[in-house]
CSV table of C-alpha atoms and ligand atoms in Angstrom, one decimal:
chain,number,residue,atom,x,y,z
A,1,UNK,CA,-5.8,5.0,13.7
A,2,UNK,CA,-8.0,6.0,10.5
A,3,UNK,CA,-7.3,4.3,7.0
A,4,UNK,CA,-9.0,5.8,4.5
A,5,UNK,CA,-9.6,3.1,1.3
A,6,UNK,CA,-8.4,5.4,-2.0
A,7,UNK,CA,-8.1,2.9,-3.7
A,8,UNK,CA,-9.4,-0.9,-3.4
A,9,UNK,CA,-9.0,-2.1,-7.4
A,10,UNK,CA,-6.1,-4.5,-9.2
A,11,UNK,CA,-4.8,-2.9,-12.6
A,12,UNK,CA,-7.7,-4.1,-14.5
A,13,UNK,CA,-9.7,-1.4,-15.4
A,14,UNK,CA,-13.1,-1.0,-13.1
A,15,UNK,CA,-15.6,1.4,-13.2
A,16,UNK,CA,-16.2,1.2,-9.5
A,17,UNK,CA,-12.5,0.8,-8.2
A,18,UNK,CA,-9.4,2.8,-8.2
A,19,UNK,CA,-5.8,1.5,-8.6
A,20,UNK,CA,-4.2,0.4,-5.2
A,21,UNK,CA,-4.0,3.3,-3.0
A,22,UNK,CA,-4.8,3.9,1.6
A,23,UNK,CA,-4.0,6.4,3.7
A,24,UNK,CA,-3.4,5.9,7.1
A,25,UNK,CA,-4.3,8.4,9.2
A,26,UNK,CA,-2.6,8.2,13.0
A,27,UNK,CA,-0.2,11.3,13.6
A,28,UNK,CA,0.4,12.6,10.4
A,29,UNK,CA,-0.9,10.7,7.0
A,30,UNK,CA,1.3,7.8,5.3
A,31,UNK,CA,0.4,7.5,2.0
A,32,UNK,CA,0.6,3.5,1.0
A,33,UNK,CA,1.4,3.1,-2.7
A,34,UNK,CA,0.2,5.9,-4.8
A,35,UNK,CA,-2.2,5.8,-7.9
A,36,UNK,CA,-5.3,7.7,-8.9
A,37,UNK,CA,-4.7,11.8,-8.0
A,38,UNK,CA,-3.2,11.8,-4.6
A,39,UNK,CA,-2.9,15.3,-3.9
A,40,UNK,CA,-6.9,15.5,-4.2
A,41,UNK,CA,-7.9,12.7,-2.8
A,42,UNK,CA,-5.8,13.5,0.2
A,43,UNK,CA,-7.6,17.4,0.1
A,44,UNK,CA,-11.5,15.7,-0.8
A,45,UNK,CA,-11.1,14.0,2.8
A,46,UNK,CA,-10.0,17.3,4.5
A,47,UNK,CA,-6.4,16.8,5.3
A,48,UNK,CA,-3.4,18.8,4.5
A,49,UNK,CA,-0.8,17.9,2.1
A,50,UNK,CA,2.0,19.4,4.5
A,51,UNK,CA,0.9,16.5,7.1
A,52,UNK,CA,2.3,13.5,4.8
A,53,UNK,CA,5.2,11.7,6.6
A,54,UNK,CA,5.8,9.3,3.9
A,55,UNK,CA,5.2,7.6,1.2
A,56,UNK,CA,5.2,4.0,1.3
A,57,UNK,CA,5.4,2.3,-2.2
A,58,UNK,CA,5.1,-1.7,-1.7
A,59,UNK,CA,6.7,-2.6,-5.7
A,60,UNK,CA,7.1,-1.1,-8.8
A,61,UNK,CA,4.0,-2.1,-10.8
A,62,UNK,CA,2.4,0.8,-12.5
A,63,UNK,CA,-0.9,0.5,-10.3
A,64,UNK,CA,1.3,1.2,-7.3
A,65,UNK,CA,3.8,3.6,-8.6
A,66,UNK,CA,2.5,5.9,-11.0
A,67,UNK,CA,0.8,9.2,-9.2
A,68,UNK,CA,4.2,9.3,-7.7
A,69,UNK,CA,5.3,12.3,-10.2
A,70,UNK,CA,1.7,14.2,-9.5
A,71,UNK,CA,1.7,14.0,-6.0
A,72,UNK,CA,5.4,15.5,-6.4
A,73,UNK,CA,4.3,18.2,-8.6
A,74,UNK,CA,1.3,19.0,-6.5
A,75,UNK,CA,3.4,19.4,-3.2
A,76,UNK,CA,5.8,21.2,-5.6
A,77,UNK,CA,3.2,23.3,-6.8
A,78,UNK,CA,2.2,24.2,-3.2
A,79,UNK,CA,5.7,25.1,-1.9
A,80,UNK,CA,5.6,22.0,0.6
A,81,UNK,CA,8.5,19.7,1.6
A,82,UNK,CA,10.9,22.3,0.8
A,83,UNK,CA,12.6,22.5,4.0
A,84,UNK,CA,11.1,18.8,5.4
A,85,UNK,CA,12.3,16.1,3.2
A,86,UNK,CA,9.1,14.0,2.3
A,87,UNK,CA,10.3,10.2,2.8
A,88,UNK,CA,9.7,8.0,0.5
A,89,UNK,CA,10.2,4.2,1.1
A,90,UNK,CA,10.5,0.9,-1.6
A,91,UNK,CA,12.4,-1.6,-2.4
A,92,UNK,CA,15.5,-0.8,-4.4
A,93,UNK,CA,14.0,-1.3,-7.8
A,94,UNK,CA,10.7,0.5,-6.9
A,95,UNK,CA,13.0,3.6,-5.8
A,96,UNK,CA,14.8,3.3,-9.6
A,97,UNK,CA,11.3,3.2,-11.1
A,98,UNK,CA,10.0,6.3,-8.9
A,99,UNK,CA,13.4,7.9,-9.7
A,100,UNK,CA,12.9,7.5,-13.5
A,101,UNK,CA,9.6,8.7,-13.3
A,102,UNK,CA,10.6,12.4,-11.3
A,103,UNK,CA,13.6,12.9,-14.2
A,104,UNK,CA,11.2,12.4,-16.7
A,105,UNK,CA,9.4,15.8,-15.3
A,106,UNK,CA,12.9,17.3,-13.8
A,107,UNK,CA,10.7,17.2,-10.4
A,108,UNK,CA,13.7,16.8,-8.4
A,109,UNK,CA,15.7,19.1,-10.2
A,110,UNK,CA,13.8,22.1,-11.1
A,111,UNK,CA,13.9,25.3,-8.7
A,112,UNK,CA,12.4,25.2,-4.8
A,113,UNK,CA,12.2,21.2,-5.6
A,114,UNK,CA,9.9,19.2,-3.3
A,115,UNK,CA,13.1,17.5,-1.3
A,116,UNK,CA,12.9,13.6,-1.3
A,117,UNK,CA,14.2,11.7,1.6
A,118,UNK,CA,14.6,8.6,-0.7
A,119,UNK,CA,14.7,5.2,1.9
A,120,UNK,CA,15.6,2.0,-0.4
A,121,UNK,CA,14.7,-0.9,1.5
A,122,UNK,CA,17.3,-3.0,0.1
A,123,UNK,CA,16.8,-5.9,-2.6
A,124,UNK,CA,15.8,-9.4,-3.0
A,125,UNK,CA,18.3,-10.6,-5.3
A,126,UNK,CA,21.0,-9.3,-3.3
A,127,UNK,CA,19.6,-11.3,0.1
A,128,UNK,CA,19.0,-7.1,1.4
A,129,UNK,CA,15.9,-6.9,1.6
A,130,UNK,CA,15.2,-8.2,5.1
A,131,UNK,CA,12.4,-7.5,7.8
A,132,UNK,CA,13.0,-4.4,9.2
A,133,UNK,CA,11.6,-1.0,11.0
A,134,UNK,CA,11.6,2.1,9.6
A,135,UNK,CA,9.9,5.3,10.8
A,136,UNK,CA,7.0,3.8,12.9
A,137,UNK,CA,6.7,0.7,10.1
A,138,UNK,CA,7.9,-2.6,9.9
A,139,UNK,CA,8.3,-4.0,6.7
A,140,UNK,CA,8.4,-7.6,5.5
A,141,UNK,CA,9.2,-8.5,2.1
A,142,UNK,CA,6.7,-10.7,0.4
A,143,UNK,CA,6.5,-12.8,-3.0
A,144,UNK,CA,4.7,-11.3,-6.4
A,145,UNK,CA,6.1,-13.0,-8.8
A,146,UNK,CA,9.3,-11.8,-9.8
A,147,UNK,CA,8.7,-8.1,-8.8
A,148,UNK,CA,10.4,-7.2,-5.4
A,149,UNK,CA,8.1,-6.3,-3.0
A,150,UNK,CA,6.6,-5.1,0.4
A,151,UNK,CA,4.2,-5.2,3.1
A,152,UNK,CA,4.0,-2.6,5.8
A,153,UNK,CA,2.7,-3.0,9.2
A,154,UNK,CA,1.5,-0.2,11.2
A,155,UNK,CA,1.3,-1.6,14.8
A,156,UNK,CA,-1.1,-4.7,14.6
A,157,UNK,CA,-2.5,-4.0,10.9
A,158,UNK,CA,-0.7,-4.9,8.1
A,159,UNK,CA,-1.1,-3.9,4.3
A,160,UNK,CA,0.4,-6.9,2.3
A,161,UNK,CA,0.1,-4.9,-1.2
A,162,UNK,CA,0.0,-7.6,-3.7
A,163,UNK,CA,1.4,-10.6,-2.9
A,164,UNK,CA,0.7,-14.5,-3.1
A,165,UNK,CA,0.0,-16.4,0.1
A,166,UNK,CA,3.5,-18.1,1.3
A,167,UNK,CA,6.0,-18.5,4.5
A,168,UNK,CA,6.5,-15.1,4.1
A,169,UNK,CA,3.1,-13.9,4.3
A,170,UNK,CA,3.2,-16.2,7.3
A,171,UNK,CA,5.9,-15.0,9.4
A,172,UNK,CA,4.3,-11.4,8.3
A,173,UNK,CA,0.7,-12.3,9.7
A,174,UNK,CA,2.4,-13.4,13.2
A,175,UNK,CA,0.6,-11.4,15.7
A,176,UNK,CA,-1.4,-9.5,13.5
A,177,UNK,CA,-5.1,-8.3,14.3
A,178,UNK,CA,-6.0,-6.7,10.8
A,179,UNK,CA,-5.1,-7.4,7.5
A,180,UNK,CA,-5.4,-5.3,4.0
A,181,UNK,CA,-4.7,-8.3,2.0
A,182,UNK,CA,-4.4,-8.8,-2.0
A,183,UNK,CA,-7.3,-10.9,-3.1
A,184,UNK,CA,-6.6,-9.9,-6.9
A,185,UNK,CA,-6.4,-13.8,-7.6
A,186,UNK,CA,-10.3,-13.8,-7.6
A,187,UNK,CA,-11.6,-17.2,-5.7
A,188,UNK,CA,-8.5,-19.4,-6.2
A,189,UNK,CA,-5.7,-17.0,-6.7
A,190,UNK,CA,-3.1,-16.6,-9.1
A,191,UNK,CA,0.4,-16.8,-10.0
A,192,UNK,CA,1.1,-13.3,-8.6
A,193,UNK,CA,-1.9,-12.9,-6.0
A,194,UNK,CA,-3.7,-14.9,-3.5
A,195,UNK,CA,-8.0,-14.9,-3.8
A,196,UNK,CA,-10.5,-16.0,-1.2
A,197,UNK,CA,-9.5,-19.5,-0.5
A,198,UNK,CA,-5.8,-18.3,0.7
A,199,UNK,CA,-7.5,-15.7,2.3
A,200,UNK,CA,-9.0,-18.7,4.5
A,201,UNK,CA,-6.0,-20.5,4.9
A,202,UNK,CA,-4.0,-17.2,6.3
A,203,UNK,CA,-7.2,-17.0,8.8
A,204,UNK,CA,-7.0,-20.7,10.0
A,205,UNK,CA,-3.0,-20.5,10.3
A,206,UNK,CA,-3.4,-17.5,11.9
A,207,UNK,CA,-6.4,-17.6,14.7
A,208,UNK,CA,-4.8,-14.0,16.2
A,209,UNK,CA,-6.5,-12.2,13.0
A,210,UNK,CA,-9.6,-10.7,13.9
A,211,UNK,CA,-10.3,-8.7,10.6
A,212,UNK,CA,-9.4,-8.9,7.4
A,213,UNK,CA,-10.0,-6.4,4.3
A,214,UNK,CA,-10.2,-8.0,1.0
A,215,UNK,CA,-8.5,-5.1,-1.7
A,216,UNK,CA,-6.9,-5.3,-4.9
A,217,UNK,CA,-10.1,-6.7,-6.1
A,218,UNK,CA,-10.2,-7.9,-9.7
A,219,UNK,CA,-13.5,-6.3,-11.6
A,220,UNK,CA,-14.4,-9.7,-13.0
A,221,UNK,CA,-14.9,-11.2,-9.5
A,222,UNK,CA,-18.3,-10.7,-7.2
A,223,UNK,CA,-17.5,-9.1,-4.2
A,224,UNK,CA,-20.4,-11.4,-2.8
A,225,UNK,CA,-18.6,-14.5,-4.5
A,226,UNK,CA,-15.8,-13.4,-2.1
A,227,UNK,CA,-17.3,-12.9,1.1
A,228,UNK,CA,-19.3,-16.5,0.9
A,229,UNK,CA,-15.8,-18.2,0.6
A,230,UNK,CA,-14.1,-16.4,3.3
A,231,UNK,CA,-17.5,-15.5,5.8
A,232,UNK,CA,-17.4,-19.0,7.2
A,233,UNK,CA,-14.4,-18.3,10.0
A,234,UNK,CA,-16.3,-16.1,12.5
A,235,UNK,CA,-14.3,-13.3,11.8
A,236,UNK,CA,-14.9,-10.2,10.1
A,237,UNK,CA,-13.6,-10.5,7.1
A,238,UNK,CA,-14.6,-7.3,4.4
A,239,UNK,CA,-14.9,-6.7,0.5
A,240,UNK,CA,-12.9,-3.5,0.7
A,241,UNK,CA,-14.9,-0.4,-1.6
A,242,UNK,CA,-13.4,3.0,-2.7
A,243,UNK,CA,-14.3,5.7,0.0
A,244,UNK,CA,-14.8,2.9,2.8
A,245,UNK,CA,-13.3,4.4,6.2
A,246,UNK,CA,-11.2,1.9,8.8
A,247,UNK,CA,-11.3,3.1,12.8
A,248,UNK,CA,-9.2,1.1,15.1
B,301,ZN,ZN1,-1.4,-4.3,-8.4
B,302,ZN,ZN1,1.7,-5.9,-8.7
C-alpha cells in the first residue's frame, strides 16, 4: 500500500500545507476527503482518474468536503464513471452537504452525468452510525465536536480525519499498526482536535502502534515542537508534509 500525503494542513490557511486530503494507493486509488484540486493532484502523481474506487469523506467541514464538485466535474469533463458508479462514502449529513454542493453545479443532473454510488454511513443522532465495513474499509465513527464524523481503516492503518482523542478513538486504535491522526489541537489539543500530548496517550494505551503520522497540522504550531512531545515512545512517530509518500 502507497499513501500519497495531498494534503497534511487544518483549515487555517498555510503557505506550506494543503487542506486535508491522502490517497491510498493499493488496487485502485481511494481518495480520503477531498480539498485542494483533486483531479490534478491525482494526474501530477501519474495515476488515472478512471482508477478511483471511492471517495471517502470523513465529515462535512469545508476543508474536507469542498473539491467534491471539481473532482466531479473533472471526471465529468473526461467522460469517466459514466457506466461505473464512482462510490462515495460519509456520514448522512456529509452526503447532504456533498449533495447540495453537486445541485449547486447540476453535476448530477446534466447530460452523460458522472454516476454517484452515494453510500450514507448512517447518523449519530439517530444511534446509525455504527462501526462497520464497507468496500475493503472499516469505519468507526469518532467525536469532533458536534459534526458527525469518520475514520477509515484500510487493513492495519487507519486515517482518524479530525477527531479528539476519546473511547472511540480507542476502540478504533485496537490492533492498529499505523495511524494518520489529527494533531490540529497544536501541543495540548482542542475542543474539536487532539495535539501531541493525546497523540502520546493513544501511543501508551495502545503499545500495538508502531507509526504514527501527525496531519491536520495547525500553521501556528512547529512541526519540531511536535515531534519533541511525541519522539519520546520509541516509535516512529512523523510530522506529516504535503508531497510526503507512505510505503507499507
Ligand atoms: Zn479539518
Ligand atoms: Zn473538522
Amino acid at each position: 500500500m502507497k499513501i500519497h500525503v495531498i494534503g497534511s494542513g487544518s483549515s487555517v490557511p498555510s503557505a506550506v500545507r494543503a487542506n486535508s486530503s491522502y490517497l491510498v494507493v493499493t488496487e485502485g486509488l481511494r481518495l480520503i476527503d477531498c480539498s485542494g484540486s483533486p483531479a490534478h493532484s491525482i494526474l501530477a502523481l501519474g495515476y488515472d482518474l478512471s482508477d478511483i474506487r471511492g471517495v471517502f469523506i470523513t465529515h462535512a467541514h469545508v476543508d474536507h468536503i469542498y473539491a467534491l464538485p471539481s473532482l466531479i466535474h473533472s471526471l465529468w469533463g473526461v467522460g469517466a464513471y459514466r457506466d461505473k458508479p464512482l462510490p462515495v462514502y460519509a456520514p448522512d449529513a456529509a452526503i447532504e452537504t456533498a449533495k447540495t454542493l453537486l445541485g449547486i453545479f447540476s453535476l448530477e443532473s446534466r447530460k452523460n452525468a458522472v454516476r454517484i454510488d452515494w453510500r450514507p454511513l448512517g447518523s449519530q443522532r439517530s444511534g446509525e452510525l455504527a462501526l462497520t465495513s464497507t468496500l475493503d474499509a472499516v469505519v468507526h465513527p469518532l467525536t469532533h465536536g458536534t459534526c458527525e464524523a469518520v475514520g477509515y481503516q484500510f487493513g492495519s492503518v487507519l486515517f482518524t480525519g479530525d477527531c479528539i482523542y476519546d473511547a472511540r478513538l480507542d476502540r478504533a486504535a485496537a490492533g492498529i499498526k499505523s495511524v494518520f491522526m489529527d494533531c490540529g489541537g497544536g501541543v495540548d489539543g482542542s475542543s474539536g482536535h487532539a495535539g501531541a500530548k493525546q497523540v502520546v496517550e493513544l501511543m501508551s494505551a495502545h503499545s500495538e502502534i508502531e507509526q504514527v503520522f501527525l496531519t491536520h497540522i495547525h500553521p501556528s504550531t512547529s512541526d519540531d515542537e511536535l515531534s519533541k512531545v511525541c519522539c519520546s515512545r520509541g516509535r516512529l512517530v512523523k510530522v506529516l508534509k504535503d508531497g510526503d509518500l507512505i510505503e507499507f
